[in-house]
PDB file of C-alpha atoms in Angstrom:
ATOM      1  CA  UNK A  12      86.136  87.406  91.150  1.00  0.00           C
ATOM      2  CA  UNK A  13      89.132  84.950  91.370  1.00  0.00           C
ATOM      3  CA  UNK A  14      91.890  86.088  89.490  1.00  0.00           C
ATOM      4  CA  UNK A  15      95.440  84.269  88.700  1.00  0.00           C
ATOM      5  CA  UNK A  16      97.183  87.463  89.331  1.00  0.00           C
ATOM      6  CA  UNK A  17      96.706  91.367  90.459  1.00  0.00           C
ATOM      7  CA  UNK A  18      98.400  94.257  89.539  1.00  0.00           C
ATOM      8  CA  UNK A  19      97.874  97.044  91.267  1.00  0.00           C
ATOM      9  CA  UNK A  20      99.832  99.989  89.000  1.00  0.00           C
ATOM     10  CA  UNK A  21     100.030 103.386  91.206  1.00  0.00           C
ATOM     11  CA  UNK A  22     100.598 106.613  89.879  1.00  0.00           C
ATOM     12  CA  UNK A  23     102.193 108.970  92.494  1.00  0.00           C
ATOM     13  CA  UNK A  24     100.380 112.579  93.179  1.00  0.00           C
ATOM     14  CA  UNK A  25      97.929 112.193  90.060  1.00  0.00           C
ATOM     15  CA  UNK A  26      95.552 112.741  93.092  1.00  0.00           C
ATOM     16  CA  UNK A  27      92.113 112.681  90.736  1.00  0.00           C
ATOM     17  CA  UNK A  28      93.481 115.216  88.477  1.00  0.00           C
ATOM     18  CA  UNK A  29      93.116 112.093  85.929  1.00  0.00           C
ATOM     19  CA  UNK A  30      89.861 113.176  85.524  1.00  0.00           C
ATOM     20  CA  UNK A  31      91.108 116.071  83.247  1.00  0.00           C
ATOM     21  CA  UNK A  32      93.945 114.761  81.478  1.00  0.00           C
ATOM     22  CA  UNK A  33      93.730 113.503  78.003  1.00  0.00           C
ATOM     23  CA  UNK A  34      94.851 109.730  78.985  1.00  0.00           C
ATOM     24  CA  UNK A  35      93.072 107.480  76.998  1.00  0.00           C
ATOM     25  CA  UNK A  36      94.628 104.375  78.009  1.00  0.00           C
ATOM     26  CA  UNK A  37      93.688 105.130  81.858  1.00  0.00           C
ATOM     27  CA  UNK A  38      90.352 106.207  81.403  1.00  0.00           C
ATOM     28  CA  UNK A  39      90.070 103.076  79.095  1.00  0.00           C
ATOM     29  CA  UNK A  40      90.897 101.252  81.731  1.00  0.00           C
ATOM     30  CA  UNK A  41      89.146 102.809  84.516  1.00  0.00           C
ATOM     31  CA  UNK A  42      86.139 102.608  82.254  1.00  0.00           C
ATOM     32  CA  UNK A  43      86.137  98.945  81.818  1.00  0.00           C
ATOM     33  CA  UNK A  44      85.671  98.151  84.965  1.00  0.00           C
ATOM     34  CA  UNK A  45      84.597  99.841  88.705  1.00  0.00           C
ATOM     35  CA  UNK A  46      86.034 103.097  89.461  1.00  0.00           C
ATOM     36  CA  UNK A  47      85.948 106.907  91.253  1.00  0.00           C
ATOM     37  CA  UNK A  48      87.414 110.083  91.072  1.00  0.00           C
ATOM     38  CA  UNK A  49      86.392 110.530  94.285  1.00  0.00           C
ATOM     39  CA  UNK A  50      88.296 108.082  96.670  1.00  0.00           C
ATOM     40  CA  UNK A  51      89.815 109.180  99.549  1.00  0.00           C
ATOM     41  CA  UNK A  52      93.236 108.570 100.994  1.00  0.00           C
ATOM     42  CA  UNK A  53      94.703 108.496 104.180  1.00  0.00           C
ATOM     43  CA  UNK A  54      96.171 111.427 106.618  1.00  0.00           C
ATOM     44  CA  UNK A  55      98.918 113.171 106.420  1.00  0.00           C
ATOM     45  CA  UNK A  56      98.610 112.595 102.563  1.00  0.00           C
ATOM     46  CA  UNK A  57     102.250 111.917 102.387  1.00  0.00           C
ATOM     47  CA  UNK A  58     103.624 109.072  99.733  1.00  0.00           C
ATOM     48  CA  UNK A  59     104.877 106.828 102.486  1.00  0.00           C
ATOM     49  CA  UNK A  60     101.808 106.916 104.937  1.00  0.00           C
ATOM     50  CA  UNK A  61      99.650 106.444 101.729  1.00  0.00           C
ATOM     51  CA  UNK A  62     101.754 103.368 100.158  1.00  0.00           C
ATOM     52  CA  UNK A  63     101.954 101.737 103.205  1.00  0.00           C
ATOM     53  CA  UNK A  64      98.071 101.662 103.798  1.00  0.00           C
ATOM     54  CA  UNK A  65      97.722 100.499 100.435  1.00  0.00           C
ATOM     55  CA  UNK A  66      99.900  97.592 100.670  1.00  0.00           C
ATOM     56  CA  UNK A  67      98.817  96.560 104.465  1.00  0.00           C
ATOM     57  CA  UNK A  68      95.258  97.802 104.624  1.00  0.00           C
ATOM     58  CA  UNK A  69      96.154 100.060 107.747  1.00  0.00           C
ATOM     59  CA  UNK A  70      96.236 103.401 108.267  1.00  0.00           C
ATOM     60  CA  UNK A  71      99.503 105.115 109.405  1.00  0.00           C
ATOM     61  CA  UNK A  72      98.688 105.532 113.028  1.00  0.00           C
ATOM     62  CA  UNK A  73      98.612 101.918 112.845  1.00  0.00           C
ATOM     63  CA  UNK A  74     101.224 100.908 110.295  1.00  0.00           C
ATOM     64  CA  UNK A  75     103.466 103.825 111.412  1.00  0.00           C
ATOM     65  CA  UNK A  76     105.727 104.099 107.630  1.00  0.00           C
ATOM     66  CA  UNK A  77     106.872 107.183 106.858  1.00  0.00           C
ATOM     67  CA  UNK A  78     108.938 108.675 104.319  1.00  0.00           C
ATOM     68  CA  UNK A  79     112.011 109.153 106.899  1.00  0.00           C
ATOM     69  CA  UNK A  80     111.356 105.789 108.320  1.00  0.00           C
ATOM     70  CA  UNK A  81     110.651 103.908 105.069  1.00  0.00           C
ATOM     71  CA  UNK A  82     114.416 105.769 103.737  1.00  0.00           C
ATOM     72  CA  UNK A  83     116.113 104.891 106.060  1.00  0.00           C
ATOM     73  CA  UNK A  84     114.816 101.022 107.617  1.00  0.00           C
ATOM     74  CA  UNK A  85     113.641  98.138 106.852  1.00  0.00           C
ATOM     75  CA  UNK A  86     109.856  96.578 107.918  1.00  0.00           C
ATOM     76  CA  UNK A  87     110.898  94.828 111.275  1.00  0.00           C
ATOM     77  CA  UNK A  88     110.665  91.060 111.478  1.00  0.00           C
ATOM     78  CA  UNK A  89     108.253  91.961 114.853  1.00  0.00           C
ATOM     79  CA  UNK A  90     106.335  94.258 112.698  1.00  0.00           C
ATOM     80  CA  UNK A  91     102.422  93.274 113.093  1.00  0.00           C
ATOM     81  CA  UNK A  92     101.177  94.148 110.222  1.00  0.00           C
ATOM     82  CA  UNK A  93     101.346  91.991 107.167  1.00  0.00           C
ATOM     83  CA  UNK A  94     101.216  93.488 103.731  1.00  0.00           C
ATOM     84  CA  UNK A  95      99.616  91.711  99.887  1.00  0.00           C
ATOM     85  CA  UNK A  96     103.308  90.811  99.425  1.00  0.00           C
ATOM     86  CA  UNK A  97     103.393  89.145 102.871  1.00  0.00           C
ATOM     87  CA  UNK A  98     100.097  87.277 102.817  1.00  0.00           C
ATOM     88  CA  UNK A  99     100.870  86.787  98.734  1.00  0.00           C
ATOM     89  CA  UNK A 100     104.238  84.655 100.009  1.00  0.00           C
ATOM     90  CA  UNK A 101     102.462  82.766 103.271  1.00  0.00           C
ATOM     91  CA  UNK A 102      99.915  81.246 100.603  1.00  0.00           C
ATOM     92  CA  UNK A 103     102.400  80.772  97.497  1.00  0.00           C
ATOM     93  CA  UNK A 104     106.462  80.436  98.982  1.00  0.00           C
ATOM     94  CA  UNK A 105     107.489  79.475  95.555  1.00  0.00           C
ATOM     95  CA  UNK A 106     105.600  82.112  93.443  1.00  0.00           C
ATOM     96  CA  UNK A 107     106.939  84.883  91.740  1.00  0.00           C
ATOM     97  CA  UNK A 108     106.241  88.266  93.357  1.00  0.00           C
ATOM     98  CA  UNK A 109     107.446  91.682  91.663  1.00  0.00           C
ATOM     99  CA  UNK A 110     107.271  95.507  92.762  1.00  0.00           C
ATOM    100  CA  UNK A 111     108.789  98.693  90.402  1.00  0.00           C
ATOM    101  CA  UNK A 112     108.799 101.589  92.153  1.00  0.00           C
ATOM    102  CA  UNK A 113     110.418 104.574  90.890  1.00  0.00           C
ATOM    103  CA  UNK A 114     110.834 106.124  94.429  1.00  0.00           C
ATOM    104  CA  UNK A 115     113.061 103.418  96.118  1.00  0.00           C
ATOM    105  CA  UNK A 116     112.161 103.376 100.099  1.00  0.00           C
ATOM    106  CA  UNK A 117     108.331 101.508  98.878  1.00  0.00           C
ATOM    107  CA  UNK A 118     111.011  98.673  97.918  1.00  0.00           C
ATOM    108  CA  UNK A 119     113.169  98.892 100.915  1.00  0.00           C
ATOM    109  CA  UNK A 120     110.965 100.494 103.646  1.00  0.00           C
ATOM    110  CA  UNK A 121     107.341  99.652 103.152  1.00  0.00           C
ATOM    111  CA  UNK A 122     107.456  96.349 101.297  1.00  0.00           C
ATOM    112  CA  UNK A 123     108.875  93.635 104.269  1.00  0.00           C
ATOM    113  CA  UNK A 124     112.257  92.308 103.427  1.00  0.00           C
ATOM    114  CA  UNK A 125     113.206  88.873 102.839  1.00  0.00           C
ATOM    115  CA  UNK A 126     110.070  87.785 101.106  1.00  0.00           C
ATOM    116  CA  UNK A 127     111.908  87.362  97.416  1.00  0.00           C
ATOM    117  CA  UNK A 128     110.039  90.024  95.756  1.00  0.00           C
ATOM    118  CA  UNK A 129     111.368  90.652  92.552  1.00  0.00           C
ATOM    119  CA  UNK A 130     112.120  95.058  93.342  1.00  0.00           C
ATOM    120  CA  UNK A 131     113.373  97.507  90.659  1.00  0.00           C
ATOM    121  CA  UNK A 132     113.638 100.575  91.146  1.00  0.00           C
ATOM    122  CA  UNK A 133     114.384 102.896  87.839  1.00  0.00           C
ATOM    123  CA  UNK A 134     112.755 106.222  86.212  1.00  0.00           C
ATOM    124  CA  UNK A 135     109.713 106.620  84.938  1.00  0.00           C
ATOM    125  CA  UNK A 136     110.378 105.281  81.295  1.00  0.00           C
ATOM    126  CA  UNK A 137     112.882 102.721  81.878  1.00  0.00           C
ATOM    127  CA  UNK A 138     110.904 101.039  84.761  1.00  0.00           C
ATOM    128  CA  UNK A 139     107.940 100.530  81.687  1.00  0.00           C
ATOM    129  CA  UNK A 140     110.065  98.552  79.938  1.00  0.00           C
ATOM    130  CA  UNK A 141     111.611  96.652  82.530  1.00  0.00           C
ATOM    131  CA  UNK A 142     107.572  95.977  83.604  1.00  0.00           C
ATOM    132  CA  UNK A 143     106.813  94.962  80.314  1.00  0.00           C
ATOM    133  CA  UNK A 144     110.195  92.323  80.259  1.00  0.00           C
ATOM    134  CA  UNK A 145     108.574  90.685  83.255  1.00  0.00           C
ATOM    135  CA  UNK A 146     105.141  89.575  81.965  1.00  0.00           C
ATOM    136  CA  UNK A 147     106.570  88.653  79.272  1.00  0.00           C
ATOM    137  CA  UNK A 148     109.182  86.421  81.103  1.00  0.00           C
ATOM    138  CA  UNK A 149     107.230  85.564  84.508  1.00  0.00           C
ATOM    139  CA  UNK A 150     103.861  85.254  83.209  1.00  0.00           C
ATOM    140  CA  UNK A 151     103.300  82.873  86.236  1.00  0.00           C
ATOM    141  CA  UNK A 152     103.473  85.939  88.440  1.00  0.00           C
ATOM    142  CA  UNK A 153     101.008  86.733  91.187  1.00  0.00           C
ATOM    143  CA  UNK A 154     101.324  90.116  92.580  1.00  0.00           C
ATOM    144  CA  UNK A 155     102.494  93.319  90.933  1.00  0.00           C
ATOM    145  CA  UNK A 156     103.402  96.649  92.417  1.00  0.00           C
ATOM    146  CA  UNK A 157     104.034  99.412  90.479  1.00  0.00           C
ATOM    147  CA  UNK A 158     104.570 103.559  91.131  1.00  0.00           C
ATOM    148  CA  UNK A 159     105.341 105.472  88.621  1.00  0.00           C
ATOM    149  CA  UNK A 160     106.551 109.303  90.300  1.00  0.00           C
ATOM    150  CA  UNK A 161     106.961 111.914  87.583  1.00  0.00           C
ATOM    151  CA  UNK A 162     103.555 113.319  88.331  1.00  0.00           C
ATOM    152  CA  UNK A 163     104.451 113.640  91.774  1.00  0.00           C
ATOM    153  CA  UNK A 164     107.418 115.420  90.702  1.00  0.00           C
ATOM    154  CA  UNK A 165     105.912 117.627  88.277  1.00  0.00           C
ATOM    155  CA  UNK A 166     102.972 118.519  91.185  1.00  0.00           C
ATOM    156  CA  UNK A 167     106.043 119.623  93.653  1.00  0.00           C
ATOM    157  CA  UNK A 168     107.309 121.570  90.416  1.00  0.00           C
ATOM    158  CA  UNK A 169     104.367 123.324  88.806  1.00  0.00           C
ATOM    159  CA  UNK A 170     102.055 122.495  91.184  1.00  0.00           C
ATOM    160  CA  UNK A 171      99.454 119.979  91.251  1.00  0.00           C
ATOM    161  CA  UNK A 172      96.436 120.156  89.334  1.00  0.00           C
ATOM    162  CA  UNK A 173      97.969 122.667  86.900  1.00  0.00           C
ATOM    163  CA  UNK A 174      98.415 122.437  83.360  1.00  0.00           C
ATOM    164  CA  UNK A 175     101.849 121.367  83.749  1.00  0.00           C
ATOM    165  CA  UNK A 176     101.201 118.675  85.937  1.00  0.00           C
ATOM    166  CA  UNK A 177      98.841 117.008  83.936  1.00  0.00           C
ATOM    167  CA  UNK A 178     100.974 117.334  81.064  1.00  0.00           C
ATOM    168  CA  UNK A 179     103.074 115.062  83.113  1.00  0.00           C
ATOM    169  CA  UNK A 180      99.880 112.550  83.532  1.00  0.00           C
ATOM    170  CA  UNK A 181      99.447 112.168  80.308  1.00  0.00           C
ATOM    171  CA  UNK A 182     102.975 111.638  79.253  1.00  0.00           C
ATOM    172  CA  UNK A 183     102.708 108.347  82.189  1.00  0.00           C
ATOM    173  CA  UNK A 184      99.575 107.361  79.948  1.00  0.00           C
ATOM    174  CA  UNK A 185     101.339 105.098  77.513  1.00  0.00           C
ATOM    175  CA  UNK A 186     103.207 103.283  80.052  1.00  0.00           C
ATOM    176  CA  UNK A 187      99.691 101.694  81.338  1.00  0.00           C
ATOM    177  CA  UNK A 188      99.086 101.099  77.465  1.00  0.00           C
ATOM    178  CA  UNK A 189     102.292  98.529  77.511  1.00  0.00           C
ATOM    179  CA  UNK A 190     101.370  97.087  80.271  1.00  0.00           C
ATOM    180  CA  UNK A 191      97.937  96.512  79.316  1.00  0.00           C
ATOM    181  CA  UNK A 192      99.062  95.339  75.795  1.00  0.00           C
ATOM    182  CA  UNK A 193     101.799  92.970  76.801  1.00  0.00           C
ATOM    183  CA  UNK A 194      99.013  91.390  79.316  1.00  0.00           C
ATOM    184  CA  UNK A 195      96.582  90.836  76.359  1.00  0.00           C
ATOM    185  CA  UNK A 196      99.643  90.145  74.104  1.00  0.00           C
ATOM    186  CA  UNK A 197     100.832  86.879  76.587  1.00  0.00           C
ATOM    187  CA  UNK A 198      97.098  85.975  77.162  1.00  0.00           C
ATOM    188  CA  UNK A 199      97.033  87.065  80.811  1.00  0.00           C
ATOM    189  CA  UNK A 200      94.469  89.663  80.882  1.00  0.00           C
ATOM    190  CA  UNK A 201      91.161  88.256  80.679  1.00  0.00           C
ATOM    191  CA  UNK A 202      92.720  86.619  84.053  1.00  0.00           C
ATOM    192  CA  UNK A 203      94.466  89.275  85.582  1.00  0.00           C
ATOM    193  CA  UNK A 204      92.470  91.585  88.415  1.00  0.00           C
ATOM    194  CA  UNK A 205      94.090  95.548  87.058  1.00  0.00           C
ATOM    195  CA  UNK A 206      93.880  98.217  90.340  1.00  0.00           C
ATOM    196  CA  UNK A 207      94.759 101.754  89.086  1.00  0.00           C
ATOM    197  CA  UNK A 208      95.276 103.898  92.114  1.00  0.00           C
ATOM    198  CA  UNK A 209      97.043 107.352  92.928  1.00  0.00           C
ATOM    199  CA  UNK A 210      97.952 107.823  96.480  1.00  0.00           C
ATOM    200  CA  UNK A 211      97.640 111.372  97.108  1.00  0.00           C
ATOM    201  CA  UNK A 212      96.469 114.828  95.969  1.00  0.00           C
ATOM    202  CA  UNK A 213      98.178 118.141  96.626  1.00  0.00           C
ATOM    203  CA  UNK A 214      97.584 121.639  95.979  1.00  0.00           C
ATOM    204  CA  UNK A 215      95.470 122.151  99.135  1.00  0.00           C
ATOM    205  CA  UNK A 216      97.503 124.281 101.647  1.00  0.00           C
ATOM    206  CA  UNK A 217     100.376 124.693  99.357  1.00  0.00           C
ATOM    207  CA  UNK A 218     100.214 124.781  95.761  1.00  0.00           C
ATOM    208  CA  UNK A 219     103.264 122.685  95.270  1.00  0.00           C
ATOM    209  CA  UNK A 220     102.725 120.314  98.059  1.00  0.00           C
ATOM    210  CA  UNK A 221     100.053 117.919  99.749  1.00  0.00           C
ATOM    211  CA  UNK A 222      99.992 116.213 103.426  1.00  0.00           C
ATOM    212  CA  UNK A 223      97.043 118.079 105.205  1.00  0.00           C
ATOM    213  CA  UNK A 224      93.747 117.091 105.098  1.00  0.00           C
ATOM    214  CA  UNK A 225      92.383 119.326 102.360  1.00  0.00           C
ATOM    215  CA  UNK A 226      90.325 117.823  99.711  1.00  0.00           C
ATOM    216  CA  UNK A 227      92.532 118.246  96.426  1.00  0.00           C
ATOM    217  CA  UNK A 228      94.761 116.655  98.988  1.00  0.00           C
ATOM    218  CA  UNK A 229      92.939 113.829 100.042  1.00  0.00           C
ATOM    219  CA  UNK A 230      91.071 112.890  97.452  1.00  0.00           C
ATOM    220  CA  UNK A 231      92.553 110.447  94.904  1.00  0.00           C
ATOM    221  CA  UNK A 232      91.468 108.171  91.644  1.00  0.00           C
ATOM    222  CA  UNK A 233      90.855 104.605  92.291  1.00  0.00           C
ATOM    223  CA  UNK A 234      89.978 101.924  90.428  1.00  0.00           C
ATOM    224  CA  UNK A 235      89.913  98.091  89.109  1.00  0.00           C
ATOM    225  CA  UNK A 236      88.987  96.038  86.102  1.00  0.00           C
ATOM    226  CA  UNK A 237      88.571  92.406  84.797  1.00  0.00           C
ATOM    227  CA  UNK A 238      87.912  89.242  86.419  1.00  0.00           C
ATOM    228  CA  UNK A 239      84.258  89.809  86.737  1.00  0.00           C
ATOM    229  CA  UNK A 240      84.173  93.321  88.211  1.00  0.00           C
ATOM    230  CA  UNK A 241      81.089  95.040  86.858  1.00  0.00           C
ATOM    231  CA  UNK A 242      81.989  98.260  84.784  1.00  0.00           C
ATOM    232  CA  UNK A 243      80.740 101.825  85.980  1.00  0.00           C
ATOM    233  CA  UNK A 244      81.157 104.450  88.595  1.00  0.00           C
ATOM    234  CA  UNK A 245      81.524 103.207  92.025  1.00  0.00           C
ATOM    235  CA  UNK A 246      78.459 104.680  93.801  1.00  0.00           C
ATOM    236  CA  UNK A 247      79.486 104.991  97.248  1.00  0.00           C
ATOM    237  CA  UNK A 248      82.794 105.764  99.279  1.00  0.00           C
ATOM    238  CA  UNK A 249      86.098 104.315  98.177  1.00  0.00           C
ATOM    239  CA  UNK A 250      89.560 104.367 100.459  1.00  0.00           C
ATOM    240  CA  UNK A 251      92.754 103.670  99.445  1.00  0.00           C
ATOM    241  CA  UNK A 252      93.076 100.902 102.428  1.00  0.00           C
ATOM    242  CA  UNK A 253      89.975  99.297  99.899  1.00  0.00           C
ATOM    243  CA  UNK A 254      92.962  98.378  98.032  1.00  0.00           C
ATOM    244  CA  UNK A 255      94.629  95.167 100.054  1.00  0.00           C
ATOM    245  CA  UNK A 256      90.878  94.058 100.433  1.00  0.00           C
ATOM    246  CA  UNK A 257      90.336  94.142  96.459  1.00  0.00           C
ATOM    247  CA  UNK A 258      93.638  92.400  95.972  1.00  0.00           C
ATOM    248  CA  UNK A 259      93.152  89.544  98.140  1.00  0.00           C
ATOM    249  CA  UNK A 260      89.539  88.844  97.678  1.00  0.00           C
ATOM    250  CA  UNK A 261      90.569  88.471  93.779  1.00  0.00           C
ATOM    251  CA  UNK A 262      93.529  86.373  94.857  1.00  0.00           C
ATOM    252  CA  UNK A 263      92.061  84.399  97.260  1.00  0.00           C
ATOM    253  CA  UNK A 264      94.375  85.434 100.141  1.00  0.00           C
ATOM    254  CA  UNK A 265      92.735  85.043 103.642  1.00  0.00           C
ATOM    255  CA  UNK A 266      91.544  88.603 104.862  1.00  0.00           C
ATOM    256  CA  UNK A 267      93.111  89.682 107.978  1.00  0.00           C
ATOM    257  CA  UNK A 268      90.715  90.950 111.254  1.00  0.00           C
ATOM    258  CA  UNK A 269      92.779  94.160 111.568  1.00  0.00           C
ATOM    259  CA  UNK A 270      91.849  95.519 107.810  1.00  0.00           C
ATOM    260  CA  UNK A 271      90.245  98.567 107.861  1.00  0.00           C
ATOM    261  CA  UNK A 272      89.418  98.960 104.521  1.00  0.00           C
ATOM    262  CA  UNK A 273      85.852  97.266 102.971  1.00  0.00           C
ATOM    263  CA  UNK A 274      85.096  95.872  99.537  1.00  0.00           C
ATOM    264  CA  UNK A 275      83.457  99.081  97.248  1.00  0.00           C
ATOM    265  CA  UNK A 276      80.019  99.136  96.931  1.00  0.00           C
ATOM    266  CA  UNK A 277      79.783  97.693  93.325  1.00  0.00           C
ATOM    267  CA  UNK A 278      82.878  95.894  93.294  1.00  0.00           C
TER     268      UNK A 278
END
């Protein structure tokens, strides 16, 4: 399952409301290789909490991030934790890293300063471009964040899981289709480990928010393809702190003791 680079491409509040959309690029990709539309994230189901488990394999009684935290610091230089970017820069200090993150504070408050990680932050549709520049430029890359937030937004607007939601969802669909094509377009995908996550639901308590513990809260898409990774429906439970696990088994990155997310059943 070695792979010369990961990209793990997150789409904010699409909870597993993907399921229903007409997003043929996503389910293309999901398809292709292991995935569920019934992965669980972590609690409160809140953007920062979730991010940060993602990216250090935690869970936020651990990792502690918040959205008011990650706004307004940076990751500490005591901080115990170490996320993909931080293991990604201990095993290659020369190697390009890059996250694009529409929502700013995952650049400046969840991802650890000082590690030279290439960070944009721009809307939706110019941050596709600007994604699609990179491979094209740094094909050498080895570790790719990426959050696109206009589903979010349109959840907190017309409320997730609704018709205009998903309309949002589907309109993010073509921005996985660049990616995908500029990766087979510079002969990097065959290589390239994809993850497709969302990092929360909503819609439980409220229906134009999400943090509890309800199901349509909690309850998120995950997936990954190439590299080996045997297509089909993940039969077993997924987590979104699977997701640092995935990434550095691919990448070869040593696995840290604290982890408490497993490799998928399948993956």
């Amino acid at each position: 399952m070695k792979a010369n680079r990961v990209i793990i491409i997150g789409i904010d509040g699409a909870g597993n409301f993907i399921k229903d959309a007409e997003t043929p690029r996503i389910h293309a990709l999901l398809e292709r290789g292991a995935y569920s539309y019934e992965a669980q994230t972590v609690f409160p189901s809140i953007s920062a909490e979730c991010w940060g488990s993602l990216l250090y394999g935690v869970g936020p009684d651990k990792h502690g991030i918040n959205n008011d935290k990650a706004s307004r610091e940076t990751v500490p230089s005591n901080f115990p934790y170490s996320s993909l970017f931080g293991l990604s820069r201990a095993q290659w200090p020369e190697a390009p890293l890059a996250a694009f993150s529409c929502w700013e504070p995952i650049n400046t408050g969840i991802i650890e300063a000082n590690l030279d990680v290439h960070c944009v932050s721009k809307t939706d549709p110019e941050l596709a471009k600007d994604i699609v520049a990179y491979i094209r430029s740094t094909p050498e890359f080895k570790l790719m964040f990426i959050q696109f937030d206009l589903p979010d937004a349109a959840g907190h607007t017309h409320g997730f899981g609704t018709p205009g939601q998903i309309k949002q969802i589907e309109q993010t669909d073509p921005y996985i289709g660049m990616i995908e094509d500029a990766l087979r377009e510079e002969g990097l995908l065959e290589d390239t480990l994809v993850i497709l996550v969302s990092d929360h639901g909503g819609g439980g308590t409220h229906p134009n928010d999400h943090g509890s513990d309800h199901p349509m809260d909690m309850t998120i898409t995950w997936g990954a393809a190439g590299c080996g990774v045997q297509a089909g429906a993940i039969d077993g439970p997924v987590s979104i702190m699977d997701t640092a696990v995935v990434a550095a088994r691919a990448l070869g990155l040593p696995e840290r003791s604290d982890w408490e997310g497993r490799l998928p059943k399948g993956v």
